[in-house]
C-alpha cells in the first residue's frame, strides 16, 4: 500500500509540475518571475500530489470508512487544497474567488456524492463480473 501511494504521489507531482509549467509558459510568456516563485509551484504540485495521489487513493482504495465520511473528507480537502493552490499561484486570483467559497463547498459535496455513487455502481458491476468469471472457470 505504501509503495503504491508513494508511486502515485510522485507521478501526480511530476505531471502537475509539467502542467503548471506549461500553463505559466502559455499565460505568462515573456514575463519574468522571481526564482522564489518556483517554491510556490513546488507547493502547488505537492498539494495536488497529496490530494489526488495519496488522500483520494488511500480513502477510496484502502480505508474502509463510511461513504459519507469519505465524501465529507474529500470535499473539504479538495476545496482547502484548491484554494491553497490558487493562493500560492496568485493572491489576486484568490481574493477574486473568495466570495464564492460557500458555493464551491456545496458544489464539491454534490459532485463528490454523484462521483461516489457512479464509481460504486461501476465497481460493483466490475466485481460481479469478476466473480461470475471465477464461478464459470471453476465449473
XYZ file of N, CA, C and O in Angstrom:
556
model
N 0.826 -1.190 0.000
C 0.000 0.000 0.000
C 0.873 1.258 0.000
O 0.655 2.162 -0.801
N 1.856 1.315 0.886
C 2.720 2.493 0.983
C 3.485 2.693 -0.322
O 3.623 3.823 -0.806
N 3.965 1.603 -0.900
C 4.700 1.685 -2.160
C 3.806 2.271 -3.263
O 4.239 3.128 -4.028
N 2.562 1.811 -3.332
C 1.621 2.326 -4.334
C 1.316 3.798 -4.108
O 1.234 4.578 -5.069
N 1.136 4.194 -2.858
C 0.845 5.591 -2.560
C 2.035 6.489 -2.886
O 1.868 7.597 -3.394
N 3.260 6.010 -2.597
C 4.464 6.777 -2.935
C 4.572 6.969 -4.444
O 4.847 8.067 -4.925
N 4.380 5.877 -5.153
C 4.463 5.933 -6.613
C 3.402 6.877 -7.167
O 3.679 7.692 -8.041
N 2.208 6.784 -6.656
C 1.125 7.651 -7.094
C 1.437 9.113 -6.789
O 1.195 10.004 -7.621
N 1.992 9.382 -5.604
C 2.370 10.747 -5.238
C 3.349 11.327 -6.245
O 3.158 12.432 -6.759
N 4.421 10.595 -6.527
C 5.454 11.128 -7.414
C 4.971 11.255 -8.859
O 5.382 12.180 -9.566
N 4.092 10.371 -9.303
C 3.525 10.504 -10.641
C 2.688 11.769 -10.745
O 2.829 12.548 -11.693
N 1.812 11.981 -9.778
C 0.955 13.166 -9.806
C 1.800 14.428 -9.647
O 1.548 15.441 -10.313
N 2.812 14.386 -8.788
C 3.698 15.536 -8.600
C 4.377 15.915 -9.911
O 4.416 17.092 -10.292
N 4.909 14.936 -10.614
C 5.621 15.202 -11.865
C 4.679 15.758 -12.926
O 5.002 16.758 -13.592
N 3.529 15.146 -13.094
C 2.578 15.613 -14.107
C 2.079 17.015 -13.777
O 1.972 17.873 -14.661
N 1.800 17.270 -12.517
C 1.332 18.597 -12.113
C 2.407 19.654 -12.344
O 2.100 20.757 -12.804
N 3.649 19.328 -12.043
C 4.744 20.280 -12.263
C 4.857 20.645 -13.735
O 5.007 21.827 -14.084
N 4.777 19.652 -14.590
C 4.840 19.915 -16.034
C 3.625 20.727 -16.470
O 3.743 21.671 -17.261
N 2.450 20.365 -15.973
C 1.215 21.062 -16.338
C 1.267 22.536 -15.924
O 0.918 23.423 -16.704
N 1.708 22.819 -14.729
C 1.795 24.211 -14.253
C 2.831 24.986 -15.061
O 2.612 26.145 -15.415
N 3.950 24.339 -15.360
C 4.971 24.994 -16.181
C 4.420 25.325 -17.563
O 4.660 26.409 -18.100
N 3.657 24.407 -18.131
C 3.026 24.660 -19.426
C 2.049 25.836 -19.341
O 2.048 26.725 -20.208
N 1.226 25.861 -18.307
C 0.276 26.969 -18.140
C 0.996 28.308 -17.966
O 0.588 29.325 -18.537
N 2.057 28.313 -17.165
C 2.833 29.544 -16.993
C 3.452 29.992 -18.313
O 3.487 31.185 -18.620
N 3.944 29.050 -19.099
C 4.529 29.376 -20.391
C 3.498 29.986 -21.323
O 3.774 30.961 -22.029
N 2.291 29.441 -21.314
C 1.237 29.945 -22.203
C 0.735 31.309 -21.743
O 0.642 32.242 -22.541
N 0.410 31.440 -20.465
C -0.252 32.656 -19.990
C 0.695 33.767 -19.547
O 0.310 34.926 -19.517
N 1.916 33.423 -19.176
C 2.865 34.435 -18.713
C 4.099 34.485 -19.602
O 5.181 34.827 -19.148
N 3.943 34.124 -20.854
C 5.056 34.094 -21.788
C 5.694 35.480 -21.914
O 5.011 36.467 -22.125
N 6.981 35.528 -21.772
C 7.697 36.789 -21.900
C 7.858 37.543 -20.593
O 8.656 38.468 -20.513
N 7.102 37.175 -19.558
C 7.241 37.838 -18.262
C 8.291 37.108 -17.437
O 8.446 35.898 -17.534
N 8.982 37.848 -16.641
C 9.951 37.211 -15.750
C 9.278 36.927 -14.410
O 8.410 37.676 -13.967
N 9.685 35.836 -13.806
C 9.181 35.508 -12.474
C 10.374 35.346 -11.548
O 11.471 34.973 -11.980
N 10.155 35.630 -10.296
C 11.219 35.507 -9.300
C 11.544 34.041 -9.071
O 10.658 33.172 -9.132
N 12.777 33.765 -8.825
C 13.197 32.399 -8.569
C 12.482 31.817 -7.349
O 12.169 30.625 -7.307
N 12.175 32.667 -6.378
C 11.468 32.194 -5.189
C 10.048 31.731 -5.510
O 9.466 30.942 -4.763
N 9.487 32.173 -6.653
C 8.143 31.743 -7.056
C 8.115 30.252 -7.400
O 7.071 29.612 -7.323
N 9.271 29.707 -7.749
C 9.338 28.269 -8.039
C 8.931 27.444 -6.827
O 8.378 26.348 -6.968
N 9.192 27.971 -5.627
C 8.763 27.263 -4.417
C 7.235 27.207 -4.337
O 6.677 26.227 -3.837
N 6.575 28.243 -4.828
C 5.110 28.215 -4.885
C 4.643 27.105 -5.824
O 3.680 26.392 -5.525
N 5.321 26.961 -6.957
C 4.959 25.912 -7.911
C 5.200 24.526 -7.328
O 4.391 23.605 -7.526
N 6.283 24.380 -6.588
C 6.545 23.108 -5.907
C 5.469 22.852 -4.858
O 4.991 21.723 -4.701
N 5.062 23.905 -4.154
C 3.982 23.769 -3.168
C 2.674 23.346 -3.812
O 1.966 22.474 -3.295
N 2.343 23.947 -4.947
C 1.110 23.582 -5.660
C 1.179 22.125 -6.099
O 0.221 21.356 -5.908
N 2.301 21.717 -6.658
C 2.459 20.326 -7.096
C 2.368 19.360 -5.922
O 1.775 18.284 -6.041
N 2.915 19.751 -4.788
C 2.849 18.906 -3.590
C 1.413 18.772 -3.096
O 0.969 17.668 -2.743
N 0.679 19.882 -3.080
C -0.720 19.839 -2.637
C -1.536 18.917 -3.537
O -2.285 18.054 -3.060
N -1.390 19.088 -4.836
C -2.148 18.266 -5.784
C -1.752 16.798 -5.655
O -2.614 15.906 -5.667
N -0.449 16.533 -5.512
C 0.011 15.150 -5.373
C -0.501 14.509 -4.084
O -0.886 13.339 -4.079
N -0.512 15.276 -2.994
C -1.057 14.736 -1.747
C -2.545 14.445 -1.864
O -3.024 13.401 -1.416
N -3.276 15.383 -2.472
C -4.722 15.194 -2.609
C -5.067 14.011 -3.501
O -5.775 13.096 -3.098
N -4.577 14.064 -4.748
C -5.015 13.074 -5.731
C -4.160 11.818 -5.751
O -4.646 10.756 -6.153
N -2.916 11.922 -5.317
C -2.061 10.750 -5.313
C -2.115 9.945 -4.036
O -1.935 8.737 -4.056
N -2.394 10.617 -2.917
C -2.361 9.916 -1.633
C -3.753 9.859 -0.985
O -4.275 8.783 -0.706
N -4.351 11.026 -0.741
C -5.611 11.068 0.004
C -6.729 10.336 -0.737
O -7.381 9.453 -0.176
N -6.961 10.720 -1.988
C -8.040 10.069 -2.733
C -7.800 8.570 -2.855
O -8.692 7.764 -2.611
N -6.589 8.198 -3.246
C -6.270 6.786 -3.402
C -6.408 6.033 -2.082
O -6.985 4.944 -2.034
N -5.905 6.617 -1.014
C -5.993 5.967 0.291
C -7.423 5.821 0.782
O -7.828 4.755 1.258
N -8.196 6.890 0.665
C -9.582 6.848 1.151
C -10.447 5.881 0.352
O -11.234 5.127 0.912
N -10.325 5.920 -0.959
C -11.249 5.140 -1.782
C -10.790 3.712 -2.010
O -11.612 2.836 -2.277
N -9.476 3.445 -1.900
C -8.994 2.104 -2.215
C -8.542 1.291 -1.009
O -8.571 0.069 -1.062
N -8.110 1.950 0.062
C -7.512 1.202 1.169
C -8.278 1.313 2.481
O -8.312 0.373 3.255
N -8.854 2.458 2.766
C -9.558 2.632 4.031
C -11.015 2.205 3.899
O -11.595 2.249 2.813
N -11.592 1.808 5.016
C -12.982 1.337 4.996
C -13.853 2.236 5.860
O -14.457 1.791 6.833
N -13.901 3.495 5.496
C -14.768 4.436 6.201
C -16.144 4.433 5.538
O -16.301 3.964 4.410
N -17.109 4.986 6.223
C -18.441 5.105 5.637
C -18.373 6.048 4.437
O -17.576 6.992 4.423
N -19.221 5.821 3.437
C -19.204 6.677 2.244
C -19.375 8.166 2.563
O -18.673 8.992 1.990
N -20.261 8.494 3.489
C -20.483 9.909 3.809
C -19.217 10.524 4.404
O -18.894 11.694 4.143
N -18.464 9.737 5.177
C -17.211 10.230 5.748
C -16.199 10.507 4.645
O -15.551 11.558 4.633
N -16.078 9.568 3.703
C -15.173 9.778 2.568
C -15.575 11.007 1.762
O -14.725 11.797 1.355
N -16.857 11.175 1.519
C -17.348 12.309 0.737
C -17.043 13.619 1.449
O -16.558 14.571 0.838
N -17.294 13.679 2.750
C -17.023 14.907 3.501
C -15.534 15.230 3.546
O -15.132 16.382 3.338
N -14.713 14.215 3.800
C -13.265 14.434 3.875
C -12.728 14.905 2.526
O -11.994 15.898 2.457
N -13.077 14.194 1.453
C -12.541 14.566 0.148
C -13.069 15.912 -0.323
O -12.324 16.687 -0.924
N -14.327 16.224 -0.037
C -14.874 17.519 -0.440
C -14.159 18.661 0.262
O -13.743 19.635 -0.370
N -14.007 18.534 1.572
C -13.342 19.592 2.337
C -11.882 19.739 1.927
O -11.393 20.854 1.689
N -11.156 18.624 1.853
C -9.738 18.692 1.489
C -9.536 19.192 0.064
O -8.573 19.906 -0.217
N -10.451 18.829 -0.823
C -10.360 19.296 -2.197
C -10.476 20.816 -2.263
O -9.671 21.480 -2.929
N -11.448 21.370 -1.563
C -11.626 22.826 -1.558
C -10.453 23.503 -0.850
O -9.895 24.489 -1.341
N -10.043 22.974 0.300
C -8.920 23.576 1.034
C -7.637 23.528 0.209
O -6.909 24.525 0.109
N -7.369 22.399 -0.391
C -6.171 22.267 -1.220
C -6.239 23.139 -2.458
O -5.242 23.778 -2.834
N -7.393 23.169 -3.094
C -7.552 24.002 -4.280
C -7.387 25.480 -3.975
O -6.717 26.208 -4.722
N -7.984 25.928 -2.884
C -7.853 27.340 -2.505
C -6.413 27.682 -2.120
O -5.911 28.765 -2.453
N -5.745 26.762 -1.444
C -4.342 26.994 -1.099
C -3.480 27.062 -2.362
O -2.597 27.914 -2.474
N -3.756 26.190 -3.318
C -3.005 26.216 -4.579
C -3.251 27.514 -5.333
O -2.309 28.111 -5.871
N -4.502 27.974 -5.353
C -4.803 29.250 -6.011
C -4.089 30.387 -5.286
O -3.528 31.284 -5.924
N -4.090 30.364 -3.970
C -3.410 31.405 -3.183
C -1.909 31.410 -3.488
O -1.301 32.467 -3.625
N -1.310 30.216 -3.608
C 0.111 30.145 -3.947
C 0.381 30.640 -5.365
O 1.418 31.219 -5.648
N -0.557 30.397 -6.256
C -0.385 30.814 -7.647
C -0.535 32.320 -7.797
O 0.268 32.976 -8.438
N -1.610 32.876 -7.172
C -1.854 34.312 -7.308
C -2.744 34.785 -6.163
O -3.879 34.329 -6.021
N -2.232 35.741 -5.385
C -3.026 36.303 -4.297
C -4.269 36.999 -4.841
O -5.349 36.894 -4.266
N -4.095 37.729 -5.929
C -5.216 38.468 -6.514
C -6.337 37.527 -6.951
O -7.517 37.795 -6.745
N -5.954 36.408 -7.565
C -6.954 35.438 -8.010
C -7.695 34.849 -6.804
O -8.906 34.659 -6.845
N -6.950 34.571 -5.730
C -7.577 34.024 -4.528
C -8.626 34.982 -3.974
O -9.745 34.576 -3.668
N -8.261 36.254 -3.849
C -9.212 37.224 -3.298
C -10.380 37.475 -4.243
O -11.469 37.832 -3.802
N -10.173 37.258 -5.530
C -11.259 37.404 -6.503
C -12.295 36.293 -6.344
O -13.499 36.542 -6.439
N -11.837 35.059 -6.078
C -12.774 33.933 -5.979
C -13.255 33.675 -4.552
O -14.168 32.866 -4.343
N -12.678 34.337 -3.562
C -13.037 34.102 -2.153
C -14.529 34.226 -1.852
O -15.060 33.423 -1.069
N -15.267 35.177 -2.445
C -16.695 35.254 -2.125
C -17.504 34.024 -2.539
O -18.597 33.806 -2.028
N -16.969 33.218 -3.432
C -17.702 32.049 -3.917
C -17.328 30.769 -3.188
O -17.749 29.678 -3.589
N -16.600 30.858 -2.097
C -16.181 29.663 -1.362
C -17.383 28.840 -0.851
O -17.382 27.616 -1.003
N -18.437 29.445 -0.273
C -19.570 28.615 0.155
C -20.213 27.837 -0.998
O -20.540 26.657 -0.850
N -20.342 28.465 -2.147
C -20.886 27.770 -3.315
C -19.981 26.653 -3.789
O -20.452 25.594 -4.209
N -18.679 26.891 -3.704
C -17.718 25.854 -4.095
C -17.832 24.644 -3.176
O -17.741 23.498 -3.632
N -18.023 24.901 -1.884
C -18.176 23.787 -0.934
C -19.420 22.958 -1.247
O -19.363 21.724 -1.250
N -20.516 23.622 -1.512
C -21.755 22.912 -1.837
C -21.591 22.118 -3.127
O -21.961 20.937 -3.203
N -21.027 22.765 -4.143
C -20.809 22.081 -5.413
C -19.875 20.892 -5.248
O -20.103 19.818 -5.822
N -18.846 21.050 -4.444
C -17.908 19.959 -4.190
C -18.611 18.781 -3.519
O -18.399 17.623 -3.901
N -19.439 19.065 -2.532
C -20.194 17.986 -1.871
C -21.107 17.262 -2.845
O -21.160 16.025 -2.868
N -21.825 18.016 -3.658
C -22.759 17.412 -4.626
C -21.994 16.556 -5.634
O -22.367 15.402 -5.905
N -20.925 17.107 -6.200
C -20.175 16.372 -7.219
C -19.453 15.159 -6.648
O -19.394 14.107 -7.305
N -18.927 15.257 -5.430
C -18.290 14.093 -4.812
C -19.323 13.006 -4.507
O -19.023 11.820 -4.624
N -20.519 13.408 -4.118
C -21.578 12.426 -3.871
C -21.957 11.705 -5.156
O -22.047 10.467 -5.185
N -22.167 12.463 -6.217
C -22.502 11.853 -7.512
C -21.378 10.936 -7.973
O -21.622 9.793 -8.394
N -20.144 11.428 -7.888
C -18.995 10.627 -8.325
C -18.881 9.338 -7.512
O -18.582 8.277 -8.068
N -19.139 9.428 -6.209
C -19.055 8.229 -5.384
C -20.065 7.187 -5.832
O -19.729 6.009 -5.987
N -21.302 7.588 -6.035
C -22.322 6.613 -6.402
C -22.121 6.057 -7.801
O -22.361 4.868 -8.052
N -21.623 6.854 -8.722
C -21.305 6.350 -10.062
C -20.139 5.364 -9.966
O -20.184 4.276 -10.556
N -19.104 5.730 -9.217
C -17.949 4.847 -9.052
C -18.359 3.554 -8.347
O -17.924 2.456 -8.739
N -19.169 3.656 -7.307
C -19.593 2.468 -6.562
C -20.385 1.523 -7.458
O -20.199 0.302 -7.403
N -21.239 2.083 -8.292
C -22.033 1.248 -9.198
C -21.128 0.557 -10.220
O -21.279 -0.636 -10.490
N -20.196 1.317 -10.790
C -19.254 0.745 -11.754
C -18.404 -0.341 -11.104
O -18.203 -1.413 -11.668
N -17.899 -0.060 -9.904
C -17.054 -1.014 -9.198
C -17.826 -2.284 -8.839
O -17.295 -3.391 -8.946
N -19.081 -2.135 -8.440
C -19.903 -3.303 -8.098
C -20.118 -4.189 -9.329
O -20.036 -5.425 -9.240
N -20.382 -3.564 -10.470
C -20.559 -4.345 -11.706
C -19.264 -5.063 -12.089
O -19.288 -6.209 -12.529
N -18.149 -4.375 -11.944
C -16.856 -4.966 -12.275
C -16.559 -6.162 -11.378
O -16.136 -7.219 -11.850
N -16.803 -6.014 -10.084
C -16.548 -7.113 -9.150
C -17.517 -8.270 -9.374
O -17.129 -9.436 -9.256
N -18.766 -7.969 -9.721
C -19.731 -9.026 -10.023
C -19.295 -9.814 -11.254
O -19.390 -11.053 -11.286
N -18.797 -9.123 -12.272
C -18.313 -9.801 -13.474
C -17.107 -10.686 -13.151
O -17.001 -11.811 -13.664
N -16.218 -10.187 -12.310
C -15.055 -10.987 -11.908
C -15.488 -12.248 -11.157
O -14.958 -13.338 -11.396
N -16.444 -12.095 -10.246
C -16.934 -13.263 -9.503
C -17.640 -14.251 -10.430
O -17.467 -15.469 -10.291
N -18.411 -13.748 -11.364
C -19.084 -14.634 -12.330
C -18.056 -15.393 -13.163
O -18.248 -16.588 -13.457
N -16.988 -14.719 -13.558
C -15.927 -15.394 -14.325
C -15.252 -16.472 -13.487
O -14.929 -17.552 -13.997
N -15.030 -16.201 -12.205
C -14.437 -17.202 -11.326
C -15.333 -18.425 -11.202
O -14.866 -19.566 -11.225
N -16.637 -18.185 -11.062
C -17.583 -19.297 -10.934
C -17.633 -20.119 -12.226
O -17.623 -21.342 -12.198
N -17.654 -19.451 -13.379
C -17.686 -20.144 -14.664
C -16.407 -20.967 -14.892
O -16.475 -22.075 -15.387
N -15.270 -20.390 -14.526
C -13.996 -21.085 -14.730
C -13.827 -22.258 -13.771
O -13.113 -23.204 -14.073
N -14.483 -22.197 -12.643
C -14.362 -23.272 -11.650
C -15.188 -24.480 -12.062
O -14.874 -25.596 -11.696
N -16.238 -24.288 -12.809
C -17.117 -25.404 -13.186
C -16.595 -26.163 -14.330
O -15.963 -26.292 -15.100
